[in-house]
């Protein structure tokens, strides 16, 4: 019975060494990415903005779905590139209602109502993009129709 030839043994060692070296370089320089458990948060259905042109008051209504374990907080809201001065965000998730200047987006379906003010004027009947910035770094973009309040 014969063992491995020296050539085959050398090839096995070269392949193993190269694989180990690539793994070290990959993890050192972050080439393989990281294992993150960020929630996937998406807009569901239609969003709309009730807008009062006289005083700039807005009421933004939208539904979002959080499909992950993370519970991020809404940290800012913008309509296009114009920030909304948020007064209150109300989050209804099942039987749980949370209200305040900033709320968490619980796992599951969340109905958000955001009240505040925006300047400059919005065009009634137009479709705009809402940007909700979350505490986990995710920016949720949802299109919405501007309606009269």
Short mmCIF file of N, CA, C and O in Angstrom, two decimals:
data_model
loop_
_atom_site.label_atom_id
_atom_site.label_comp_id
_atom_site.label_asym_id
_atom_site.label_seq_id
_atom_site.Cartn_x
_atom_site.Cartn_y
_atom_site.Cartn_z
N UNK A 1 0.85 -1.17 0.00
CA UNK A 1 0.00 0.00 0.00
C UNK A 1 0.90 1.23 0.00
O UNK A 1 1.82 1.32 0.77
N UNK A 2 0.55 2.16 -0.85
CA UNK A 2 1.39 3.35 -0.98
C UNK A 2 0.70 4.56 -0.38
O UNK A 2 -0.51 4.69 -0.40
N UNK A 3 1.47 5.49 0.13
CA UNK A 3 0.93 6.73 0.67
C UNK A 3 0.83 7.79 -0.42
O UNK A 3 1.00 7.50 -1.60
N UNK A 4 0.55 9.03 -0.02
CA UNK A 4 0.47 10.13 -0.97
C UNK A 4 1.85 10.43 -1.52
O UNK A 4 2.86 10.39 -0.79
N UNK A 5 1.92 10.78 -2.77
CA UNK A 5 3.22 11.17 -3.32
C UNK A 5 3.56 12.56 -2.79
O UNK A 5 2.70 13.32 -2.35
N UNK A 6 4.82 12.88 -2.84
CA UNK A 6 5.27 14.19 -2.34
C UNK A 6 4.64 15.33 -3.13
O UNK A 6 4.33 16.39 -2.57
N UNK A 7 4.41 15.13 -4.40
CA UNK A 7 3.81 16.17 -5.24
C UNK A 7 2.38 16.46 -4.81
O UNK A 7 1.96 17.62 -4.69
N UNK A 8 1.60 15.42 -4.57
CA UNK A 8 0.21 15.60 -4.16
C UNK A 8 0.15 16.26 -2.79
O UNK A 8 -0.66 17.16 -2.54
N UNK A 9 1.00 15.83 -1.86
CA UNK A 9 1.04 16.42 -0.52
C UNK A 9 1.40 17.91 -0.59
O UNK A 9 0.82 18.74 0.10
N UNK A 10 2.35 18.25 -1.44
CA UNK A 10 2.77 19.65 -1.60
C UNK A 10 1.62 20.49 -2.17
O UNK A 10 1.38 21.62 -1.73
N UNK A 11 0.88 19.94 -3.14
CA UNK A 11 -0.25 20.67 -3.72
C UNK A 11 -1.34 20.92 -2.69
O UNK A 11 -1.94 22.01 -2.64
N UNK A 12 -1.61 19.93 -1.86
CA UNK A 12 -2.62 20.08 -0.80
C UNK A 12 -2.20 21.18 0.17
O UNK A 12 -3.01 22.03 0.55
N UNK A 13 -0.95 21.21 0.55
CA UNK A 13 -0.45 22.25 1.47
C UNK A 13 -0.50 23.63 0.83
O UNK A 13 -0.84 24.62 1.49
N UNK A 14 -0.18 23.73 -0.46
CA UNK A 14 -0.21 25.03 -1.14
C UNK A 14 -1.65 25.55 -1.20
O UNK A 14 -1.92 26.72 -0.92
N UNK A 15 -2.61 24.69 -1.55
CA UNK A 15 -4.01 25.10 -1.63
C UNK A 15 -4.53 25.51 -0.25
O UNK A 15 -5.21 26.53 -0.11
N UNK A 16 -4.20 24.74 0.79
CA UNK A 16 -4.64 25.07 2.14
C UNK A 16 -4.04 26.39 2.60
O UNK A 16 -4.73 27.23 3.21
N UNK A 17 -2.77 26.63 2.31
CA UNK A 17 -2.11 27.88 2.71
C UNK A 17 -2.72 29.07 1.98
O UNK A 17 -2.95 30.13 2.57
N UNK A 18 -2.99 28.91 0.68
CA UNK A 18 -3.57 30.00 -0.09
C UNK A 18 -4.97 30.33 0.40
O UNK A 18 -5.34 31.51 0.51
N UNK A 19 -5.75 29.31 0.72
CA UNK A 19 -7.10 29.53 1.24
C UNK A 19 -7.06 30.27 2.57
O UNK A 19 -7.82 31.21 2.80
N UNK A 20 -6.16 29.86 3.46
CA UNK A 20 -6.03 30.53 4.75
C UNK A 20 -5.59 31.98 4.57
O UNK A 20 -6.10 32.89 5.24
N UNK A 21 -4.66 32.23 3.66
CA UNK A 21 -4.19 33.60 3.42
C UNK A 21 -5.31 34.48 2.87
O UNK A 21 -5.48 35.62 3.29
N UNK A 22 -6.11 33.94 1.94
CA UNK A 22 -7.23 34.71 1.41
C UNK A 22 -8.27 35.01 2.49
O UNK A 22 -8.84 36.10 2.52
N UNK A 23 -8.52 34.06 3.36
CA UNK A 23 -9.48 34.28 4.45
C UNK A 23 -9.00 35.39 5.38
O UNK A 23 -9.77 36.27 5.77
N UNK A 24 -7.72 35.37 5.72
CA UNK A 24 -7.16 36.40 6.61
C UNK A 24 -7.26 37.78 5.95
O UNK A 24 -7.70 38.75 6.56
N UNK A 25 -6.88 37.88 4.68
CA UNK A 25 -6.94 39.15 3.97
C UNK A 25 -8.40 39.61 3.85
O UNK A 25 -8.71 40.78 4.07
N UNK A 26 -9.30 38.71 3.52
CA UNK A 26 -10.71 39.06 3.37
C UNK A 26 -11.31 39.62 4.64
O UNK A 26 -12.00 40.64 4.62
N UNK A 27 -11.07 38.97 5.77
CA UNK A 27 -11.63 39.46 7.02
C UNK A 27 -10.92 40.71 7.51
O UNK A 27 -11.55 41.59 8.09
N UNK A 28 -9.61 40.83 7.26
CA UNK A 28 -8.87 42.00 7.69
C UNK A 28 -9.37 43.26 6.99
O UNK A 28 -9.53 44.31 7.62
N UNK A 29 -9.61 43.18 5.70
CA UNK A 29 -10.01 44.35 4.93
C UNK A 29 -11.52 44.41 4.67
O UNK A 29 -11.99 45.24 3.90
N UNK A 30 -12.29 43.56 5.31
CA UNK A 30 -13.74 43.60 5.19
C UNK A 30 -14.26 43.26 3.81
O UNK A 30 -15.29 43.77 3.39
N UNK A 31 -13.55 42.41 3.08
CA UNK A 31 -13.97 42.07 1.72
C UNK A 31 -15.18 41.15 1.69
O UNK A 31 -15.86 41.06 0.68
N UNK A 32 -15.45 40.46 2.77
CA UNK A 32 -16.56 39.53 2.81
C UNK A 32 -17.82 40.15 3.39
O UNK A 32 -18.84 39.52 3.48
N UNK A 33 -17.74 41.40 3.81
CA UNK A 33 -18.89 42.05 4.43
C UNK A 33 -19.03 41.59 5.88
O UNK A 33 -18.18 40.88 6.41
N UNK A 34 -20.09 42.02 6.48
CA UNK A 34 -20.33 41.64 7.87
C UNK A 34 -21.71 41.03 7.98
O UNK A 34 -22.58 41.29 7.16
N UNK A 35 -21.90 40.27 8.99
CA UNK A 35 -23.22 39.69 9.25
C UNK A 35 -24.03 40.72 10.02
O UNK A 35 -23.75 40.98 11.18
N UNK A 36 -24.99 41.33 9.35
CA UNK A 36 -25.82 42.33 10.03
C UNK A 36 -27.24 41.80 10.12
O UNK A 36 -27.68 41.02 9.30
N UNK A 37 -27.93 42.26 11.11
CA UNK A 37 -29.30 41.84 11.33
C UNK A 37 -30.21 43.05 11.30
O UNK A 37 -31.07 43.19 12.13
N UNK A 38 -30.00 43.93 10.32
CA UNK A 38 -30.87 45.09 10.19
C UNK A 38 -32.23 44.64 9.71
O UNK A 38 -32.36 43.74 8.89
N UNK A 39 -33.22 45.29 10.20
CA UNK A 39 -34.57 45.01 9.76
C UNK A 39 -34.76 45.51 8.34
O UNK A 39 -34.16 46.50 7.93
N UNK A 40 -35.59 44.84 7.60
CA UNK A 40 -35.99 45.32 6.29
C UNK A 40 -37.30 46.06 6.49
O UNK A 40 -38.30 45.48 6.90
N UNK A 41 -37.27 47.36 6.23
CA UNK A 41 -38.45 48.20 6.45
C UNK A 41 -38.89 48.74 5.09
O UNK A 41 -38.09 49.33 4.36
N UNK A 42 -40.15 48.50 4.76
CA UNK A 42 -40.67 48.90 3.46
C UNK A 42 -41.99 49.65 3.63
O UNK A 42 -42.70 49.46 4.61
N UNK A 43 -42.28 50.49 2.66
CA UNK A 43 -43.58 51.16 2.64
C UNK A 43 -44.63 50.21 2.09
O UNK A 43 -44.35 49.40 1.20
N UNK A 44 -45.84 50.29 2.63
CA UNK A 44 -46.93 49.42 2.20
C UNK A 44 -48.10 50.30 1.77
O UNK A 44 -48.52 51.18 2.52
N UNK A 45 -48.62 50.06 0.58
CA UNK A 45 -49.79 50.80 0.13
C UNK A 45 -49.47 52.24 -0.22
O UNK A 45 -48.33 52.60 -0.49
N UNK A 46 -50.50 53.07 -0.20
CA UNK A 46 -50.37 54.47 -0.60
C UNK A 46 -50.13 55.36 0.61
O UNK A 46 -50.73 55.17 1.66
N UNK A 47 -49.26 56.33 0.43
CA UNK A 47 -49.02 57.35 1.46
C UNK A 47 -49.62 58.67 0.97
O UNK A 47 -49.71 58.90 -0.23
N UNK A 48 -50.03 59.50 1.91
CA UNK A 48 -50.53 60.81 1.52
C UNK A 48 -50.14 61.84 2.56
O UNK A 48 -49.85 61.53 3.71
N UNK A 49 -50.14 63.10 2.10
CA UNK A 49 -49.81 64.23 2.96
C UNK A 49 -50.99 65.18 2.94
O UNK A 49 -51.38 65.67 1.87
N UNK A 50 -51.58 65.43 4.09
CA UNK A 50 -52.61 66.45 4.20
C UNK A 50 -51.87 67.75 4.53
O UNK A 50 -51.15 67.84 5.52
N UNK A 51 -52.06 68.77 3.68
CA UNK A 51 -51.26 69.99 3.75
C UNK A 51 -52.15 71.22 3.83
O UNK A 51 -53.12 71.34 3.09
N UNK A 52 -51.80 72.15 4.73
CA UNK A 52 -52.50 73.42 4.86
C UNK A 52 -51.56 74.50 4.33
O UNK A 52 -50.59 74.87 4.99
N UNK A 53 -51.83 75.04 3.11
CA UNK A 53 -50.93 76.04 2.54
C UNK A 53 -50.86 77.33 3.35
O UNK A 53 -49.88 78.06 3.27
N UNK A 54 -51.89 77.60 4.15
CA UNK A 54 -51.91 78.84 4.92
C UNK A 54 -50.84 78.90 6.00
O UNK A 54 -50.19 79.93 6.19
N UNK A 55 -50.63 77.79 6.71
CA UNK A 55 -49.66 77.82 7.81
C UNK A 55 -48.55 76.76 7.67
O UNK A 55 -47.70 76.64 8.55
N UNK A 56 -48.56 76.00 6.58
CA UNK A 56 -47.50 75.01 6.36
C UNK A 56 -47.66 73.74 7.17
O UNK A 56 -46.76 72.91 7.22
N UNK A 57 -48.81 73.57 7.82
CA UNK A 57 -49.03 72.37 8.64
C UNK A 57 -49.20 71.14 7.74
O UNK A 57 -49.84 71.22 6.70
N UNK A 58 -48.60 70.04 8.15
CA UNK A 58 -48.73 68.79 7.41
C UNK A 58 -49.13 67.66 8.35
O UNK A 58 -48.80 67.67 9.53
N UNK A 59 -49.88 66.73 7.79
CA UNK A 59 -50.18 65.47 8.46
C UNK A 59 -49.85 64.38 7.45
O UNK A 59 -50.50 64.29 6.40
N UNK A 60 -48.81 63.61 7.73
CA UNK A 60 -48.33 62.58 6.82
C UNK A 60 -48.86 61.24 7.32
O UNK A 60 -48.67 60.90 8.49
N UNK A 61 -49.52 60.50 6.45
CA UNK A 61 -50.07 59.19 6.81
C UNK A 61 -49.46 58.14 5.89
O UNK A 61 -49.54 58.26 4.67
N UNK A 62 -48.84 57.12 6.48
CA UNK A 62 -48.26 56.05 5.70
C UNK A 62 -48.22 54.77 6.52
O UNK A 62 -48.30 54.81 7.76
N UNK A 63 -48.10 53.67 5.83
CA UNK A 63 -47.98 52.37 6.49
C UNK A 63 -46.64 51.76 6.11
O UNK A 63 -46.26 51.78 4.93
N UNK A 64 -45.92 51.28 7.10
CA UNK A 64 -44.63 50.63 6.86
C UNK A 64 -44.62 49.26 7.51
O UNK A 64 -45.36 49.01 8.47
N UNK A 65 -43.79 48.39 6.97
CA UNK A 65 -43.67 47.04 7.52
C UNK A 65 -42.23 46.81 7.92
O UNK A 65 -41.32 46.99 7.13
N UNK A 66 -42.04 46.41 9.17
CA UNK A 66 -40.73 46.06 9.71
C UNK A 66 -40.66 44.54 9.77
O UNK A 66 -41.34 43.92 10.57
N UNK A 67 -39.84 43.94 8.92
CA UNK A 67 -39.79 42.47 8.85
C UNK A 67 -38.64 41.87 9.63
O UNK A 67 -38.37 40.68 9.49
N UNK A 68 -37.95 42.67 10.45
CA UNK A 68 -36.81 42.12 11.17
C UNK A 68 -36.93 42.28 12.66
O UNK A 68 -37.88 42.85 13.16
N UNK A 69 -35.92 41.78 13.35
CA UNK A 69 -35.96 41.84 14.80
C UNK A 69 -35.61 43.22 15.36
O UNK A 69 -35.97 43.55 16.47
N UNK A 70 -34.92 44.03 14.57
CA UNK A 70 -34.47 45.34 15.04
C UNK A 70 -35.65 46.29 15.19
O UNK A 70 -36.63 46.19 14.47
N UNK A 71 -35.54 47.21 16.15
CA UNK A 71 -36.60 48.18 16.40
C UNK A 71 -35.98 49.58 16.29
O UNK A 71 -35.66 50.20 17.29
N UNK A 72 -35.83 50.09 15.04
CA UNK A 72 -35.21 51.41 14.87
C UNK A 72 -36.18 52.53 15.21
O UNK A 72 -37.40 52.33 15.22
N UNK A 73 -35.64 53.70 15.45
CA UNK A 73 -36.40 54.89 15.77
C UNK A 73 -36.41 55.82 14.56
O UNK A 73 -35.38 55.95 13.88
N UNK A 74 -37.53 56.46 14.29
CA UNK A 74 -37.59 57.48 13.25
C UNK A 74 -36.89 58.72 13.82
O UNK A 74 -37.32 59.27 14.83
N UNK A 75 -35.78 59.13 13.18
CA UNK A 75 -35.02 60.26 13.71
C UNK A 75 -35.29 61.56 12.97
O UNK A 75 -35.14 62.63 13.53
N UNK A 76 -35.68 61.46 11.68
CA UNK A 76 -36.04 62.69 10.95
C UNK A 76 -36.93 62.34 9.77
O UNK A 76 -36.95 61.21 9.30
N UNK A 77 -37.66 63.35 9.32
CA UNK A 77 -38.59 63.21 8.20
C UNK A 77 -38.36 64.38 7.25
O UNK A 77 -38.25 65.52 7.69
N UNK A 78 -38.29 64.07 5.96
CA UNK A 78 -38.15 65.12 4.94
C UNK A 78 -39.15 64.87 3.83
O UNK A 78 -39.49 63.73 3.52
N UNK A 79 -39.61 65.96 3.23
CA UNK A 79 -40.41 65.89 2.01
C UNK A 79 -39.51 66.44 0.91
O UNK A 79 -39.18 67.62 0.92
N UNK A 80 -39.10 65.56 0.02
CA UNK A 80 -38.07 65.96 -0.94
C UNK A 80 -36.80 66.26 -0.17
O UNK A 80 -36.39 65.50 0.69
N UNK A 81 -36.20 67.40 -0.45
CA UNK A 81 -35.01 67.78 0.32
C UNK A 81 -35.34 68.81 1.39
O UNK A 81 -34.45 69.47 1.92
N UNK A 82 -36.62 68.95 1.73
CA UNK A 82 -37.05 69.90 2.74
C UNK A 82 -37.39 69.17 4.04
O UNK A 82 -38.27 68.30 4.06
N UNK A 83 -36.69 69.47 5.13
CA UNK A 83 -36.99 68.79 6.39
C UNK A 83 -38.36 69.21 6.94
O UNK A 83 -38.79 70.34 6.77
N UNK A 84 -39.00 68.26 7.60
CA UNK A 84 -40.27 68.52 8.27
C UNK A 84 -39.96 68.78 9.74
O UNK A 84 -39.24 68.02 10.38
N UNK A 85 -40.49 69.88 10.28
CA UNK A 85 -40.36 70.16 11.71
C UNK A 85 -41.43 69.31 12.41
O UNK A 85 -42.60 69.69 12.47
N UNK A 86 -41.01 68.13 12.90
CA UNK A 86 -41.95 67.15 13.43
C UNK A 86 -42.45 67.56 14.80
O UNK A 86 -41.68 67.90 15.68
N UNK A 87 -43.78 67.53 14.96
CA UNK A 87 -44.41 67.78 16.25
C UNK A 87 -44.67 66.46 16.95
O UNK A 87 -44.26 66.26 18.09
N UNK A 88 -45.33 65.54 16.25
CA UNK A 88 -45.71 64.25 16.84
C UNK A 88 -45.68 63.17 15.78
O UNK A 88 -46.07 63.41 14.64
N UNK A 89 -45.23 61.99 16.17
CA UNK A 89 -45.36 60.80 15.34
C UNK A 89 -46.18 59.79 16.14
O UNK A 89 -45.85 59.49 17.28
N UNK A 90 -47.25 59.32 15.56
CA UNK A 90 -48.08 58.31 16.21
C UNK A 90 -47.91 57.01 15.43
O UNK A 90 -48.05 56.98 14.21
N UNK A 91 -47.57 55.94 16.14
CA UNK A 91 -47.36 54.63 15.53
C UNK A 91 -48.40 53.67 16.09
O UNK A 91 -48.44 53.43 17.29
N UNK A 92 -49.25 53.13 15.23
CA UNK A 92 -50.23 52.13 15.64
C UNK A 92 -49.78 50.80 15.07
O UNK A 92 -49.67 50.63 13.86
N UNK A 93 -49.47 49.86 15.96
CA UNK A 93 -49.01 48.53 15.58
C UNK A 93 -49.88 47.54 16.33
O UNK A 93 -49.66 47.30 17.52
N UNK A 94 -50.86 46.97 15.64
CA UNK A 94 -51.78 46.07 16.33
C UNK A 94 -52.54 46.85 17.39
O UNK A 94 -53.15 47.86 17.11
N UNK A 95 -52.45 46.43 18.63
CA UNK A 95 -53.12 47.11 19.73
C UNK A 95 -52.24 48.11 20.43
O UNK A 95 -52.65 48.72 21.41
N UNK A 96 -51.01 48.31 19.95
CA UNK A 96 -50.07 49.22 20.60
C UNK A 96 -50.04 50.55 19.89
O UNK A 96 -49.85 50.61 18.68
N UNK A 97 -50.24 51.64 20.63
CA UNK A 97 -50.14 52.98 20.07
C UNK A 97 -49.09 53.74 20.85
O UNK A 97 -49.14 53.81 22.07
N UNK A 98 -48.11 54.28 20.11
CA UNK A 98 -47.03 55.05 20.72
C UNK A 98 -47.03 56.41 20.05
O UNK A 98 -47.21 56.51 18.84
N UNK A 99 -46.85 57.47 20.83
CA UNK A 99 -46.87 58.81 20.27
C UNK A 99 -45.78 59.65 20.90
O UNK A 99 -45.50 59.53 22.09
N UNK A 100 -45.14 60.49 20.11
CA UNK A 100 -44.11 61.37 20.61
C UNK A 100 -43.37 62.01 19.45
O UNK A 100 -43.70 61.77 18.29
N UNK A 101 -42.33 62.82 19.73
CA UNK A 101 -41.59 63.46 18.65
C UNK A 101 -40.75 62.47 17.85
O UNK A 101 -40.32 62.75 16.75
N UNK A 102 -40.52 61.28 18.41
CA UNK A 102 -39.76 60.24 17.72
C UNK A 102 -40.25 58.90 18.25
O UNK A 102 -40.38 58.73 19.46
N UNK A 103 -40.55 57.96 17.36
CA UNK A 103 -41.07 56.67 17.81
C UNK A 103 -40.29 55.54 17.16
O UNK A 103 -39.65 55.71 16.13
N UNK A 104 -40.38 54.37 17.78
CA UNK A 104 -39.75 53.19 17.22
C UNK A 104 -40.70 52.51 16.24
O UNK A 104 -41.92 52.60 16.38
N UNK A 105 -40.11 51.86 15.26
CA UNK A 105 -40.89 51.12 14.26
C UNK A 105 -40.84 49.65 14.68
O UNK A 105 -39.86 48.96 14.48
N UNK A 106 -41.92 49.20 15.31
CA UNK A 106 -41.98 47.85 15.86
C UNK A 106 -42.05 46.82 14.75
O UNK A 106 -42.50 47.12 13.64
N UNK A 107 -41.61 45.59 15.01
CA UNK A 107 -41.77 44.53 14.00
C UNK A 107 -43.24 44.35 13.65
O UNK A 107 -44.12 44.43 14.50
N UNK A 108 -43.51 44.12 12.38
CA UNK A 108 -44.88 43.98 11.90
C UNK A 108 -45.29 45.20 11.11
O UNK A 108 -44.47 46.01 10.67
N UNK A 109 -46.59 45.36 10.93
CA UNK A 109 -47.13 46.48 10.16
C UNK A 109 -47.43 47.65 11.08
O UNK A 109 -48.08 47.48 12.11
N UNK A 110 -46.94 48.83 10.70
CA UNK A 110 -47.09 50.04 11.50
C UNK A 110 -47.80 51.10 10.69
O UNK A 110 -47.39 51.41 9.57
N UNK A 111 -48.86 51.70 11.25
CA UNK A 111 -49.52 52.84 10.62
C UNK A 111 -48.97 54.09 11.29
O UNK A 111 -49.19 54.31 12.48
N UNK A 112 -48.21 54.88 10.53
CA UNK A 112 -47.59 56.08 11.08
C UNK A 112 -48.38 57.32 10.66
O UNK A 112 -48.77 57.45 9.50
N UNK A 113 -48.61 58.21 11.62
CA UNK A 113 -49.18 59.53 11.34
C UNK A 113 -48.19 60.54 11.91
O UNK A 113 -47.89 60.52 13.11
N UNK A 114 -47.67 61.37 11.04
CA UNK A 114 -46.64 62.34 11.43
C UNK A 114 -47.22 63.73 11.25
O UNK A 114 -47.70 64.08 10.16
N UNK A 115 -47.23 64.54 12.31
CA UNK A 115 -47.71 65.91 12.20
C UNK A 115 -46.54 66.86 12.41
O UNK A 115 -45.58 66.56 13.12
N UNK A 116 -46.61 68.00 11.75
CA UNK A 116 -45.55 69.00 11.87
C UNK A 116 -45.78 70.12 10.89
O UNK A 116 -46.90 70.36 10.43
N UNK A 117 -44.69 70.82 10.57
CA UNK A 117 -44.75 71.95 9.64
C UNK A 117 -43.63 71.81 8.63
O UNK A 117 -42.58 71.24 8.93
N UNK A 118 -43.90 72.37 7.43
CA UNK A 118 -42.90 72.34 6.37
C UNK A 118 -42.93 73.66 5.61
O UNK A 118 -43.98 74.26 5.44
N UNK A 119 -41.77 74.13 5.26
CA UNK A 119 -41.62 75.30 4.40
C UNK A 119 -40.61 74.92 3.35
O UNK A 119 -39.69 74.18 3.65
N UNK A 120 -40.67 75.26 2.13
CA UNK A 120 -41.59 76.17 1.49
C UNK A 120 -42.90 75.48 1.13
O UNK A 120 -43.15 74.37 1.56
N UNK A 121 -43.67 76.14 0.29
CA UNK A 121 -45.00 75.66 -0.10
C UNK A 121 -44.92 74.32 -0.84
O UNK A 121 -44.01 74.10 -1.63
N UNK A 122 -45.90 73.45 -0.58
CA UNK A 122 -46.07 72.23 -1.35
C UNK A 122 -47.18 72.46 -2.37
O UNK A 122 -48.10 73.24 -2.13
N UNK A 123 -47.11 71.79 -3.48
CA UNK A 123 -48.11 71.91 -4.54
C UNK A 123 -49.20 70.87 -4.32
O UNK A 123 -48.93 69.68 -4.32
N UNK A 124 -50.44 71.32 -4.09
CA UNK A 124 -51.55 70.39 -3.90
C UNK A 124 -51.72 69.53 -5.15
O UNK A 124 -51.61 70.01 -6.27
N UNK A 125 -51.95 68.23 -4.95
CA UNK A 125 -52.12 67.30 -6.05
C UNK A 125 -50.83 66.70 -6.58
O UNK A 125 -50.87 65.80 -7.41
N UNK A 126 -49.70 67.21 -6.13
CA UNK A 126 -48.42 66.70 -6.64
C UNK A 126 -48.01 65.42 -5.90
O UNK A 126 -48.49 65.14 -4.80
N UNK A 127 -47.14 64.66 -6.51
CA UNK A 127 -46.57 63.47 -5.89
C UNK A 127 -45.15 63.83 -5.47
O UNK A 127 -44.36 64.34 -6.28
N UNK A 128 -44.83 63.60 -4.21
CA UNK A 128 -43.51 63.93 -3.66
C UNK A 128 -42.91 62.68 -3.01
O UNK A 128 -43.60 61.70 -2.78
N UNK A 129 -41.63 62.75 -2.73
CA UNK A 129 -40.96 61.66 -2.02
C UNK A 129 -40.79 62.01 -0.56
O UNK A 129 -40.34 63.10 -0.22
N UNK A 130 -41.19 61.08 0.31
CA UNK A 130 -40.96 61.20 1.76
C UNK A 130 -39.69 60.44 2.09
O UNK A 130 -39.49 59.33 1.60
N UNK A 131 -38.86 61.00 2.93
CA UNK A 131 -37.65 60.34 3.40
C UNK A 131 -37.73 60.22 4.91
O UNK A 131 -37.73 61.24 5.60
N UNK A 132 -37.80 59.00 5.41
CA UNK A 132 -37.79 58.76 6.85
C UNK A 132 -36.42 58.20 7.20
O UNK A 132 -36.05 57.10 6.76
N UNK A 133 -35.65 58.94 7.98
CA UNK A 133 -34.33 58.48 8.41
C UNK A 133 -34.50 57.76 9.73
O UNK A 133 -35.12 58.28 10.66
N UNK A 134 -33.95 56.54 9.79
CA UNK A 134 -34.07 55.71 10.98
C UNK A 134 -32.75 55.64 11.73
O UNK A 134 -31.68 55.88 11.16
N UNK A 135 -32.83 55.29 13.00
CA UNK A 135 -31.65 55.26 13.86
C UNK A 135 -30.63 54.21 13.46
O UNK A 135 -29.47 54.28 13.85
N UNK A 136 -31.02 53.22 12.66
CA UNK A 136 -30.08 52.19 12.23
C UNK A 136 -29.38 52.57 10.93
O UNK A 136 -28.69 51.76 10.33
N UNK A 137 -29.58 53.80 10.45
CA UNK A 137 -28.92 54.26 9.25
C UNK A 137 -29.73 54.07 7.98
O UNK A 137 -29.34 54.54 6.92
N UNK A 138 -30.84 53.38 8.06
CA UNK A 138 -31.68 53.14 6.90
C UNK A 138 -32.51 54.39 6.62
O UNK A 138 -33.01 55.04 7.53
N UNK A 139 -32.62 54.74 5.33
CA UNK A 139 -33.50 55.83 4.92
C UNK A 139 -34.61 55.20 4.08
O UNK A 139 -34.36 54.64 3.02
N UNK A 140 -35.83 55.28 4.57
CA UNK A 140 -36.98 54.74 3.87
C UNK A 140 -37.53 55.83 2.96
O UNK A 140 -37.80 56.94 3.40
N UNK A 141 -37.67 55.51 1.67
CA UNK A 141 -38.19 56.46 0.69
C UNK A 141 -39.56 55.97 0.23
O UNK A 141 -39.71 54.84 -0.21
N UNK A 142 -40.57 56.84 0.36
CA UNK A 142 -41.94 56.49 -0.01
C UNK A 142 -42.52 57.66 -0.80
O UNK A 142 -42.32 58.82 -0.43
N UNK A 143 -43.23 57.37 -1.88
CA UNK A 143 -43.90 58.45 -2.62
C UNK A 143 -45.25 58.72 -1.98
O UNK A 143 -45.89 57.81 -1.45
N UNK A 144 -45.66 59.98 -2.01
CA UNK A 144 -46.93 60.38 -1.38
C UNK A 144 -47.59 61.47 -2.20
O UNK A 144 -46.92 62.27 -2.86
N UNK A 145 -48.92 61.52 -2.14
CA UNK A 145 -49.71 62.54 -2.82
C UNK A 145 -50.02 63.65 -1.82
O UNK A 145 -50.40 63.39 -0.67
N UNK A 146 -49.88 64.91 -2.25
CA UNK A 146 -50.19 66.06 -1.40
C UNK A 146 -51.67 66.41 -1.59
O UNK A 146 -52.10 66.69 -2.71
N UNK A 147 -52.42 66.39 -0.48
CA UNK A 147 -53.84 66.71 -0.49
C UNK A 147 -54.09 67.91 0.41
O UNK A 147 -53.29 68.22 1.29
N UNK A 148 -55.25 68.56 0.23
CA UNK A 148 -55.63 69.69 1.09
C UNK A 148 -56.02 69.16 2.47
O UNK A 148 -56.64 68.11 2.59
N UNK A 149 -55.65 69.89 3.50
CA UNK A 149 -55.95 69.48 4.88
C UNK A 149 -57.34 69.89 5.26
O UNK A 149 -57.84 70.91 4.92
#
